[in-house]
Short mmCIF file of C-alpha atoms and ligand atoms in Angstrom, two decimals:
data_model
loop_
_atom_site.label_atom_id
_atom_site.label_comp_id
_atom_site.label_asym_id
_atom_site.label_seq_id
_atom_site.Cartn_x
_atom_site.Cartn_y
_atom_site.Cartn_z
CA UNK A 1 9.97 -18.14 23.33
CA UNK A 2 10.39 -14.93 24.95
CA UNK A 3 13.13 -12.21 22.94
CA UNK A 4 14.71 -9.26 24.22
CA UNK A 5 16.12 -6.93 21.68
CA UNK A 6 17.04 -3.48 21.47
CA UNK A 7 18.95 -0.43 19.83
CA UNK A 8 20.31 3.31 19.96
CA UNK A 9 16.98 4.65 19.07
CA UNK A 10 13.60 2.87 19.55
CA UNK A 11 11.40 4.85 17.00
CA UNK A 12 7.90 3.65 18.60
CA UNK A 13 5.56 5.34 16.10
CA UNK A 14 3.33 5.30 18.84
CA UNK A 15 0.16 7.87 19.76
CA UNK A 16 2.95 10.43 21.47
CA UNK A 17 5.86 9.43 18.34
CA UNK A 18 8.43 8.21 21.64
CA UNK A 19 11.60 7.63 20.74
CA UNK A 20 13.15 5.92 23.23
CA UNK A 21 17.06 6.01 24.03
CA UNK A 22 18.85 2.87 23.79
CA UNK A 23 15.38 1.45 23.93
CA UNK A 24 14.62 -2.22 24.17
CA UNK A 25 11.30 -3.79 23.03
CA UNK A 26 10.21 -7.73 24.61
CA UNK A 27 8.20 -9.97 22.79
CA UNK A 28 6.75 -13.43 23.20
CA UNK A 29 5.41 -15.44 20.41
CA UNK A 30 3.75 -13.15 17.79
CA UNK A 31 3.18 -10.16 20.65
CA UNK A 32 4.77 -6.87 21.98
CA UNK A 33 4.63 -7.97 25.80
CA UNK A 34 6.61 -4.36 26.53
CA UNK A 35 8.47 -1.32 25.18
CA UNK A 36 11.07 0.61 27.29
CA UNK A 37 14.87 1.44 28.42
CA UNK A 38 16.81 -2.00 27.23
CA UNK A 39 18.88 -2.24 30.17
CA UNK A 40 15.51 -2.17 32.64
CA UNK A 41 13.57 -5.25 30.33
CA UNK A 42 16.97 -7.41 30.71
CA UNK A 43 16.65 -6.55 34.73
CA UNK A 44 13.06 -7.30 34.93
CA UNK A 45 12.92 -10.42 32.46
CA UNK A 46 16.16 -11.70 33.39
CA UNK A 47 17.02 -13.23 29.96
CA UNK A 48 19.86 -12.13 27.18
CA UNK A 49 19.05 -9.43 24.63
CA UNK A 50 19.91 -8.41 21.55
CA UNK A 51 21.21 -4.79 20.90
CA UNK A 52 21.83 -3.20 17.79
CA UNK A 53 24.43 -0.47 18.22
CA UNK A 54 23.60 2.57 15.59
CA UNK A 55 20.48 1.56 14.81
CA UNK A 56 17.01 2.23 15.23
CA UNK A 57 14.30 -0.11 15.99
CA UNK A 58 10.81 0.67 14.25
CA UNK A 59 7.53 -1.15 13.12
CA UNK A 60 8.34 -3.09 10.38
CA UNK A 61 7.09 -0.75 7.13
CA UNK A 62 3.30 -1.42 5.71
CA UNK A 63 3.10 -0.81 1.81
CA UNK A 64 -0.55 -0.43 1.73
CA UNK A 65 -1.11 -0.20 -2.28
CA UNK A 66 0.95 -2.43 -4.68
CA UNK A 67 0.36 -4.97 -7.19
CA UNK A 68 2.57 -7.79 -7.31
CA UNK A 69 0.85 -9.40 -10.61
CA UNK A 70 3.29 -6.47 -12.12
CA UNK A 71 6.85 -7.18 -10.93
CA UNK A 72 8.18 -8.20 -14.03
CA UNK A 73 9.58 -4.60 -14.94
CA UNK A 74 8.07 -4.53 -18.09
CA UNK A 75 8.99 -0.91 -19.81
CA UNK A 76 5.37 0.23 -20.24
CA UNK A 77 5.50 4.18 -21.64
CA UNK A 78 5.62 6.65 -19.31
CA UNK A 79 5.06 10.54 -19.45
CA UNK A 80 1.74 10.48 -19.80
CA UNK A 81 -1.19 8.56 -18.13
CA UNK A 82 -3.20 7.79 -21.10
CA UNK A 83 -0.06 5.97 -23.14
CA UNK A 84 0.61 4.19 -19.80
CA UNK A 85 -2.51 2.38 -19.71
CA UNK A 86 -2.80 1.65 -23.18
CA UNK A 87 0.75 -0.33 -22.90
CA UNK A 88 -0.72 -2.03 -20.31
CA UNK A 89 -3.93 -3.59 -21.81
CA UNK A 90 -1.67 -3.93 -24.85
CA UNK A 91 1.13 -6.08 -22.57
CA UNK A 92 -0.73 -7.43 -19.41
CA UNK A 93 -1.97 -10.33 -19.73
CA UNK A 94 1.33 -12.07 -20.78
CA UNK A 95 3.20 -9.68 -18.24
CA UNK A 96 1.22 -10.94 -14.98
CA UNK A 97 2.03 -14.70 -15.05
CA UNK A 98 5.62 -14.57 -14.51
CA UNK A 99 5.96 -15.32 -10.85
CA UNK A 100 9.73 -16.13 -10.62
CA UNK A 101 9.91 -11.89 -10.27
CA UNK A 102 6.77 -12.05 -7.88
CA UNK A 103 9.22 -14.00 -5.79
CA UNK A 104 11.93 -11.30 -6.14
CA UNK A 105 10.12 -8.62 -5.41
CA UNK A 106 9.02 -9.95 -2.45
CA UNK A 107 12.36 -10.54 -0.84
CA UNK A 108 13.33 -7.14 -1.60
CA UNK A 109 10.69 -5.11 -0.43
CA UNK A 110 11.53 -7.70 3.17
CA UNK A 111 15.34 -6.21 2.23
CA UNK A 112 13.79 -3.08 2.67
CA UNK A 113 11.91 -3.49 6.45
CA UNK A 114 8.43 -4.32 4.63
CA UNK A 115 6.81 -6.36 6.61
CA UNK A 116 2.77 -5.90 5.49
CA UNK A 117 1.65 -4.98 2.09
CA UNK A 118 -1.91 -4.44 0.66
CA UNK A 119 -2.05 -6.21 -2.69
CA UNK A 120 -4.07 -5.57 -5.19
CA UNK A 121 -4.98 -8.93 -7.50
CA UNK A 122 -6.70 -8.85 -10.90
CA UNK A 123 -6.13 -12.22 -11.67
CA UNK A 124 -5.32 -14.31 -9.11
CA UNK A 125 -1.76 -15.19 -10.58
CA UNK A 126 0.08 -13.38 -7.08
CA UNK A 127 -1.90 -15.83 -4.79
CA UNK A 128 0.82 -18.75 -4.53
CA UNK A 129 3.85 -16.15 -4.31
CA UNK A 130 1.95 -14.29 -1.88
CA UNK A 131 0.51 -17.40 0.40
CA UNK A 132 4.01 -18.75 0.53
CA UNK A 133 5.80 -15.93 1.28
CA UNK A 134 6.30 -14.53 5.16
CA UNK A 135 4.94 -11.32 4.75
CA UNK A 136 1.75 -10.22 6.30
CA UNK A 137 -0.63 -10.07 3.28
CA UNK A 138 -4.16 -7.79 2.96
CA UNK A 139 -5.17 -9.76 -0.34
CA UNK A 140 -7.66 -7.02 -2.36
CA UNK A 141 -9.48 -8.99 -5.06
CA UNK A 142 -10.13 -6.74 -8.10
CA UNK A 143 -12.54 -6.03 -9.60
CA UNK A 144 -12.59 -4.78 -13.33
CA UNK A 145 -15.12 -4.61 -15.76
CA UNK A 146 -16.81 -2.09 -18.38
CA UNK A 147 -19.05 -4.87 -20.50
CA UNK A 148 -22.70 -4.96 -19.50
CA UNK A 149 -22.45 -8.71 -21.99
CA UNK A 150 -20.10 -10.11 -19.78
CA UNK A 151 -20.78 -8.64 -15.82
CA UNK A 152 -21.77 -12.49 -15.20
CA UNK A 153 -18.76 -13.91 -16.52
CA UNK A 154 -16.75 -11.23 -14.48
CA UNK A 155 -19.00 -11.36 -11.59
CA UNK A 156 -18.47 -15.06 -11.42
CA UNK A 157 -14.63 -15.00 -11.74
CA UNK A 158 -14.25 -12.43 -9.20
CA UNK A 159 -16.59 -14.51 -6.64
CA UNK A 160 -14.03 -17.32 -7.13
CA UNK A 161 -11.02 -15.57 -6.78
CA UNK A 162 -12.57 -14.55 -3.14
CA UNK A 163 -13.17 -17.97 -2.61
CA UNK A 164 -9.74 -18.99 -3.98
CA UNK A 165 -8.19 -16.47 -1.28
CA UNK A 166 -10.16 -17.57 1.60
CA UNK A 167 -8.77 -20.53 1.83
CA UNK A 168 -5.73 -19.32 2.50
CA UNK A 169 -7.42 -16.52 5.23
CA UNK A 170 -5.58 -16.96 8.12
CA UNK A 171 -3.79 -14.96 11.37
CA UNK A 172 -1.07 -13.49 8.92
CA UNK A 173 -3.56 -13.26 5.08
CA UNK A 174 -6.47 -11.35 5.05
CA UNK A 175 -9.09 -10.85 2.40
CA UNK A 176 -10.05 -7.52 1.09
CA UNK A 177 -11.96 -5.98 -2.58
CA UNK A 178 -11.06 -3.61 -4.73
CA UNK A 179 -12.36 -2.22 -7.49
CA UNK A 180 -10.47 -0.76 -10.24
CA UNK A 181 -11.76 2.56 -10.91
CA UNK A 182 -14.46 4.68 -11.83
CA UNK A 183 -13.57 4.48 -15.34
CA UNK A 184 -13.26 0.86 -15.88
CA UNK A 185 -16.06 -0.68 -13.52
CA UNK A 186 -19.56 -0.23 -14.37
CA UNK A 187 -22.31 0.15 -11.93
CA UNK A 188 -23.86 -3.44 -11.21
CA UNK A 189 -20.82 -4.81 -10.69
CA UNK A 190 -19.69 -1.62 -8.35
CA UNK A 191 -22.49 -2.45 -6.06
CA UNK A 192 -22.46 -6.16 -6.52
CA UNK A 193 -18.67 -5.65 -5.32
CA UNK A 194 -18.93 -3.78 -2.42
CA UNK A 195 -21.84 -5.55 -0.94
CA UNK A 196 -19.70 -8.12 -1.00
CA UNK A 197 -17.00 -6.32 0.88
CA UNK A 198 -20.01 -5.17 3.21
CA UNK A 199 -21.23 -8.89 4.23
CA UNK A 200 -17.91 -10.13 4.48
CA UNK A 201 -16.09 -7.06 6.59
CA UNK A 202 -13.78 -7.22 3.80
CA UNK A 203 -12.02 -3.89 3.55
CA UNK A 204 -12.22 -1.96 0.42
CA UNK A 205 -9.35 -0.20 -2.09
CA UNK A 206 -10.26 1.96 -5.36
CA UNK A 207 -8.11 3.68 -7.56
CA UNK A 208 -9.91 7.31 -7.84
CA UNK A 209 -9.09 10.74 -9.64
CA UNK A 210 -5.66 9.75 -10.75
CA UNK A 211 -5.24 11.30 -13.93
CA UNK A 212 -6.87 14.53 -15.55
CA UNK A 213 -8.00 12.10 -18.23
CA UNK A 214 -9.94 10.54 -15.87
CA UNK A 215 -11.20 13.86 -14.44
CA UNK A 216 -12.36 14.88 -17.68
CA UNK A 217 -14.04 11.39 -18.48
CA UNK A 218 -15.73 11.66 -15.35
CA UNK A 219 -17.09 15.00 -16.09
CA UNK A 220 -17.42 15.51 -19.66
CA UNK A 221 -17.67 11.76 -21.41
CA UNK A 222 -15.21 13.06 -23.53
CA UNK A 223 -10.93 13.34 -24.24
CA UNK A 224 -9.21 10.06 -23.85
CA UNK A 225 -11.48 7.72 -22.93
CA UNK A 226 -13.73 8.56 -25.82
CA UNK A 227 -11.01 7.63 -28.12
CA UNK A 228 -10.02 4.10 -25.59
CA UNK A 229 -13.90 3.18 -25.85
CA UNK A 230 -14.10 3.24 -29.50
CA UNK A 231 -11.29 0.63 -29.70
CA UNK A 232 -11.59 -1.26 -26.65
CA UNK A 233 -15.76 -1.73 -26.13
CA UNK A 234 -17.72 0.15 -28.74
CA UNK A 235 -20.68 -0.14 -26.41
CA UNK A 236 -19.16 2.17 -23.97
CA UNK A 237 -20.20 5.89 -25.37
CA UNK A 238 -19.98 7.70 -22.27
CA UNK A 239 -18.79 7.89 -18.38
CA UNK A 240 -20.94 5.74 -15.92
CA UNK A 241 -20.64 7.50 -13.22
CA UNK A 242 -20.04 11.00 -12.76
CA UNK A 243 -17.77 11.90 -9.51
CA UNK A 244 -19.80 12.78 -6.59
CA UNK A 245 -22.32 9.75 -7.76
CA UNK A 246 -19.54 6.99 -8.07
CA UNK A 247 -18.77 8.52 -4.23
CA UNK A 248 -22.26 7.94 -3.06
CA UNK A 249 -21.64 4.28 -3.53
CA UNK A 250 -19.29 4.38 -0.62
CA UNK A 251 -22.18 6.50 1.54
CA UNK A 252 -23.39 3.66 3.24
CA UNK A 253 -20.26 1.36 3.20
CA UNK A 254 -19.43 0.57 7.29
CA UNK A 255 -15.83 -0.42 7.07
CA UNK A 256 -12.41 0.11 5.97
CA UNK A 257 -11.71 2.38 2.59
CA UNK A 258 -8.13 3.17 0.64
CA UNK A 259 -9.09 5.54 -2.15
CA UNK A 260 -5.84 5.41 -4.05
CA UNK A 261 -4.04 8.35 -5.85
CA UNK A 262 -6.78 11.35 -5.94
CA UNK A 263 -4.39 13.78 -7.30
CA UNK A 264 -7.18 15.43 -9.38
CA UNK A 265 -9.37 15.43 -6.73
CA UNK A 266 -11.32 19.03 -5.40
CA UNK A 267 -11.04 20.11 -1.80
CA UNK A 268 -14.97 19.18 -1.45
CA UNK A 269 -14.25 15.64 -3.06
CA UNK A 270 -11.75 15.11 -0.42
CA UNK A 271 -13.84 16.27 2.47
CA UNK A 272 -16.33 13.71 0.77
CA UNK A 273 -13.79 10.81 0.96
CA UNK A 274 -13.11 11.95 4.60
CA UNK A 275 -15.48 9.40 6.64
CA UNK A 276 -14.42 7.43 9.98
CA UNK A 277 -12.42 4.65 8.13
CA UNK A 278 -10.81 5.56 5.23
CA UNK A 279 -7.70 7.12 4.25
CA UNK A 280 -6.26 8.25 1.30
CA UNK A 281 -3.06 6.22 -0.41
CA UNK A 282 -0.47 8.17 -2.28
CA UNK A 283 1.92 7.04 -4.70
CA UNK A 284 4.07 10.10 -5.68
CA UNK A 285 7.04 8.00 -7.51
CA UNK A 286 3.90 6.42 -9.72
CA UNK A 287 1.97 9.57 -9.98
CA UNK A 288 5.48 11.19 -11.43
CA UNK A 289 6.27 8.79 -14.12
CA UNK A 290 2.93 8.82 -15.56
CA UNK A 291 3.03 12.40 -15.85
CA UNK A 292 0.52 13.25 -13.33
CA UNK A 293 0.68 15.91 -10.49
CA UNK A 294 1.47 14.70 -7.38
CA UNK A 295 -0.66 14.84 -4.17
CA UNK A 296 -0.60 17.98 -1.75
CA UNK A 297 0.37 15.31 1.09
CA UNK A 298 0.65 17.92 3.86
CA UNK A 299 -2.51 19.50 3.36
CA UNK A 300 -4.51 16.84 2.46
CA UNK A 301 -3.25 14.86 5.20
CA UNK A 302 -5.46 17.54 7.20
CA UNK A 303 -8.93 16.39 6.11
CA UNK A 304 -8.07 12.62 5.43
CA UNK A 305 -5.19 10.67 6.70
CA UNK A 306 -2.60 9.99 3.83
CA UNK A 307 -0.74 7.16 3.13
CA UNK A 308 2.40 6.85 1.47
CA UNK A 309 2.64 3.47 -1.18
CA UNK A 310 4.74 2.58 -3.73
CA UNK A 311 1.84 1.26 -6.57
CA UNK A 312 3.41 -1.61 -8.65
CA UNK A 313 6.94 -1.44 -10.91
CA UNK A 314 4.47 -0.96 -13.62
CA UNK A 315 4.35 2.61 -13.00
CA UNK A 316 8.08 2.33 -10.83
CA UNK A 317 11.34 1.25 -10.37
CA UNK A 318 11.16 0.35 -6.99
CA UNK A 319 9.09 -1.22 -3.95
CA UNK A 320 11.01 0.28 -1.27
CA UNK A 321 8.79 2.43 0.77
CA UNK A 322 12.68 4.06 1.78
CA UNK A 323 13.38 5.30 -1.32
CA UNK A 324 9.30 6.24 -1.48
CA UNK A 325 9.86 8.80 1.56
CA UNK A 326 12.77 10.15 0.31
CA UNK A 327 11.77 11.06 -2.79
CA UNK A 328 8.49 12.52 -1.25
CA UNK A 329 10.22 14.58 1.50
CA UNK A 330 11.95 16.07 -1.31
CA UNK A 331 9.49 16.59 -3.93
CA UNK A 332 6.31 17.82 -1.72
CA UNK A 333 6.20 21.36 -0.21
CA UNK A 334 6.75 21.32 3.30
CA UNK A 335 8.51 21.66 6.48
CA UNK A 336 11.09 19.28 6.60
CA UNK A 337 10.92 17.45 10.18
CA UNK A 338 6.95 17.75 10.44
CA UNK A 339 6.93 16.22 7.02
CA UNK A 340 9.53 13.53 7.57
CA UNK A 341 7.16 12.69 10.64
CA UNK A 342 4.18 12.63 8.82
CA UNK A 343 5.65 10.63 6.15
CA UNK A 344 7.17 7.90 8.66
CA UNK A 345 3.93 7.32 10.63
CA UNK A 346 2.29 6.86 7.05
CA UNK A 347 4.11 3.85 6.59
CA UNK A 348 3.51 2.69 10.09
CA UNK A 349 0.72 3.68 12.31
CA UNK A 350 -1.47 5.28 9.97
CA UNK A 351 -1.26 2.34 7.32
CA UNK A 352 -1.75 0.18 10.17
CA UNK A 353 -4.96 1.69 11.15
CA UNK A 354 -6.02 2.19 7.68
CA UNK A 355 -5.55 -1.97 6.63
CA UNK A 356 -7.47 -2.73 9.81
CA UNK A 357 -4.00 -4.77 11.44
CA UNK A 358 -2.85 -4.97 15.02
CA UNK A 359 0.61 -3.68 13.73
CA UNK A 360 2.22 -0.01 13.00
CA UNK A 361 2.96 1.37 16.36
CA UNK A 362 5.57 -0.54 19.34
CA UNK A 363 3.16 -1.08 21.91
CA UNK A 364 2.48 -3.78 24.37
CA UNK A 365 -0.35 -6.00 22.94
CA UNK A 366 0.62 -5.31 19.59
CA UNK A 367 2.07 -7.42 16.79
CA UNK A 368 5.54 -8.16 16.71
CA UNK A 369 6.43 -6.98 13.26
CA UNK A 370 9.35 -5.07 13.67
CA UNK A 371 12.64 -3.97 11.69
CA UNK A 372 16.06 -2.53 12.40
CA UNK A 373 17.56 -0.28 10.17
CA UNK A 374 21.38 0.91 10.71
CA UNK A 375 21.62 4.59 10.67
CA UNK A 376 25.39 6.23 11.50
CA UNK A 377 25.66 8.26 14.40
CA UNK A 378 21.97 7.82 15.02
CA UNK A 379 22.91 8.63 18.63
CA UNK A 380 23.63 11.65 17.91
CA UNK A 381 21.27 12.70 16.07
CA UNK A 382 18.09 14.82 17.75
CA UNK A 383 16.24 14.31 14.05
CA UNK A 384 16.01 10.58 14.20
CA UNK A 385 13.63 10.00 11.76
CA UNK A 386 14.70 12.22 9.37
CA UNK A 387 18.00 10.34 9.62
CA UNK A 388 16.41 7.00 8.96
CA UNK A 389 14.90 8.63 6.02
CA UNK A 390 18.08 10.31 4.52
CA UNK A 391 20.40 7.34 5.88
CA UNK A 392 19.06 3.24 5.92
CA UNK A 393 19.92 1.48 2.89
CA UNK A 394 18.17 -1.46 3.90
CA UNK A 395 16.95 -3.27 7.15
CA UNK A 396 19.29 -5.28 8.96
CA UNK A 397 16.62 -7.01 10.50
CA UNK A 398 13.01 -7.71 9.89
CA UNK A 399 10.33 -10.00 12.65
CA UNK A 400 6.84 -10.59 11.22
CA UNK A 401 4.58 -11.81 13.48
CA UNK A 402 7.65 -12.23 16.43
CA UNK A 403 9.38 -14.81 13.54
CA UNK A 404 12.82 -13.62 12.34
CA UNK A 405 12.83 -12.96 8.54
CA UNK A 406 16.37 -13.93 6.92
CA UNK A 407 17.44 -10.72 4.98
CA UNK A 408 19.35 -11.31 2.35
CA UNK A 409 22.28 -8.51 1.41
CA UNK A 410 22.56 -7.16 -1.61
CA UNK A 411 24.21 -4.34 -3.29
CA UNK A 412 22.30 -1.65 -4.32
CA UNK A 413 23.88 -0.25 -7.00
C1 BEZ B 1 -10.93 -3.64 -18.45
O1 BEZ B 1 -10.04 -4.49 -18.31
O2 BEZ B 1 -12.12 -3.95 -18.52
C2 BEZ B 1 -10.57 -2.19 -18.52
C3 BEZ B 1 -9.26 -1.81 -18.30
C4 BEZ B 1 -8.92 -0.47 -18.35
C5 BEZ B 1 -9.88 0.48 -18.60
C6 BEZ B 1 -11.18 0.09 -18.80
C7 BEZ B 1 -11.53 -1.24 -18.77
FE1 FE2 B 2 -2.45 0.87 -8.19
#
């Protein structure tokens, strides 16, 4: 069935950013047939629309890096990257099972316009809430590992949680890998991983450079994970990798990369990450709360496109990638509209492009995942996006894949 809908402000997020006045978008099954004025698509296709007075109409938001396995808001310590992690081995495994807040935390990141996320599994446990939920879904299977005795074990488990997802592959779920991190993953099961990734055009996410504990691991085999080592695997004595050789795995890789975080990466590391299809995620609430230094967004956006995310409520309070630009347009260092921009087609086109999906930008031919968001006296304003940013509370209305999501309300305070 053929819909007509529009609004105040179309915010198109396309390859020239139009915003279109009173702009109407048409869409037939799960496509964008065409974008334009709203009162010249009900002319031409001659059926009733739908307008949305003070709002804008966007792509629905993409959340590129989260993990649902940790939705349970769990109060793992914060401050400081190194406690962080060691509440988390110390709490995970019982944390990751409980799915009745995998369920809530889907619905609210839908409150919030989501209409894509990238999820990173470890386990497996997200698959069911994930499968039956309406979201679009890029489904990374993790990969974590620092015992040589058990890489077959690990190896194994992670092969069948690939196989687990693929049955479930499909228009709307898509398979990708990830691998933890240079710290946790040790080589075999690195390249076993991404070979993987390679045969299968599976795209790839890795947590890199996200803590000056790692940096100094990385570097030095010593500090912090010296100490984690002796308690959690005596075996492991020192780092194994150092940085520029765990980035030579990717050298040869022919597809889709996410390195995640990188706030202690070097300008040359960066330019080293910069290839033809990968991006850089940022998490800046996440980075925050562990104590970390957040990204340079603006200037790193200028050798690798960045990608704003919202990591798990392990490390957050939150999965709305609303609050997530807010807080970043006022914590990083930048011109205020340019960055507001930036930030916006982060969530959109860019983490669109970098998840490999048909979705991101309102353009004819592509996927009708769209959301409204009520901004007042959005007609008015001449900064539209920055009043999305500073203004929506939630969407009012959210299509994924040309279906209309039911949003619940709820009160946010
Ligand atoms: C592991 O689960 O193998 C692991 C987790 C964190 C750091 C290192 C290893
Ligand atoms: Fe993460």
């Amino acid at each position: 069935m053929m819909s007509i809908i529009g609004a105040s402000k179309v915010i198109t997020c396309n390859e020239n950013n139009d915003i279109i006045n009173d702009g109407g978008i048409v869409f037939e099954d799960k496509c964008i047939i065409e974008v334009g004025v709203f009162n010249d698509l009900i002319q031409k296709y001659k059926i009733q629309g739908n307008f949305f007075d003070e709002c804008c109409i966007t792509p629905a938001l993409i959340n590129a890096h989260t993990h649902i396995e940790f939705s349970s808001s769990f109060p793992y310590n914060l401050g400081s990257f190194s406690q962080w992690l060691s509440s988390i081995i110390a709490h995970r495994q019982e944390e990751m099972t409980k799915k009745e807040c995998m369920y809530k935390v889907i619905n609210l990141m839908q409150q919030n316009g989501i209409g894509t996320i990238g999820a990173i599994s470890s386990q497996g446990f997200d698959l069911q809430p994930l499968v039956q939920s309406s979201l679009r879904v890029v489904y990374f299977n993790e990969i974590i590992g620092s015992s040589e005795e058990n890489q077959n074990f690990i190896y194994k488990n992670f092969l069948q949680r690939i196989e687990d997802s693929l049955k479930y592959q499909s228009h709307r779920f898509s398979i990708g890998i990830a691998i933890h991190s240079p710290y946790s993953v040790i080589p075999s099961l690195i390249t076993q991983a991404i070979t993987q990734a390679q045969n299968n055009n599976f795209p790839l996410s890795v947590h890199f450079l996200e803590s000056a504990e790692e940096r100094e691991w990385l570097e030095n085999s010593c500090g912090f994970f010296k100490e984690f080592y002796k308690k959690f695997n005596l075996q492991v004595t020192q780092s194994f990798h150092n940085i520029n050789g765990f980035l030579q795995y990717f050298d040869n890789f022919n597809g889709k990369i996410l390195f995640v975080h990188a706030t202690h990466a070097r300008e040359h590391e960066l330019y080293r990450m910069a290839k033809k299809d990968s991006a850089l995620v940022s998490c800046p609430v996440s980075n925050r709360l562990l104590g970390g230094r957040m990204l340079d967004f603006k200037k790193v956006n200028h050798i690798l496109p960045c990608i704003l995310a919202t990591d798990s409520l392990a490390s957050h309070y939150s999965l709305s990638l609303l609050e997530e630009m807010k807080i970043a347009l006022f914590s990083f260092n930048a011109p205020l509209l340019s960055l507001a921009q930036e930030l916006f087609l982060s969530v959109t086109q860019k983490a669109g492009q970098a998840l490999g999906l048909n979705i991101g930008m309102l353009n004819a031919g592509m996927l009708a995942d769209i959301a409204v968001f009520h901004v007042p006296f959005i007609k008015q304003s001449c900064n539209e996006i920055l009043s999305l940013i500073l203004q929506a509370k939630q969407a009012q209305n959210l299509w994924i894949d040309g279906v209309p999501i039911p949003i619940e309300r709820y009160n946010y305070e």
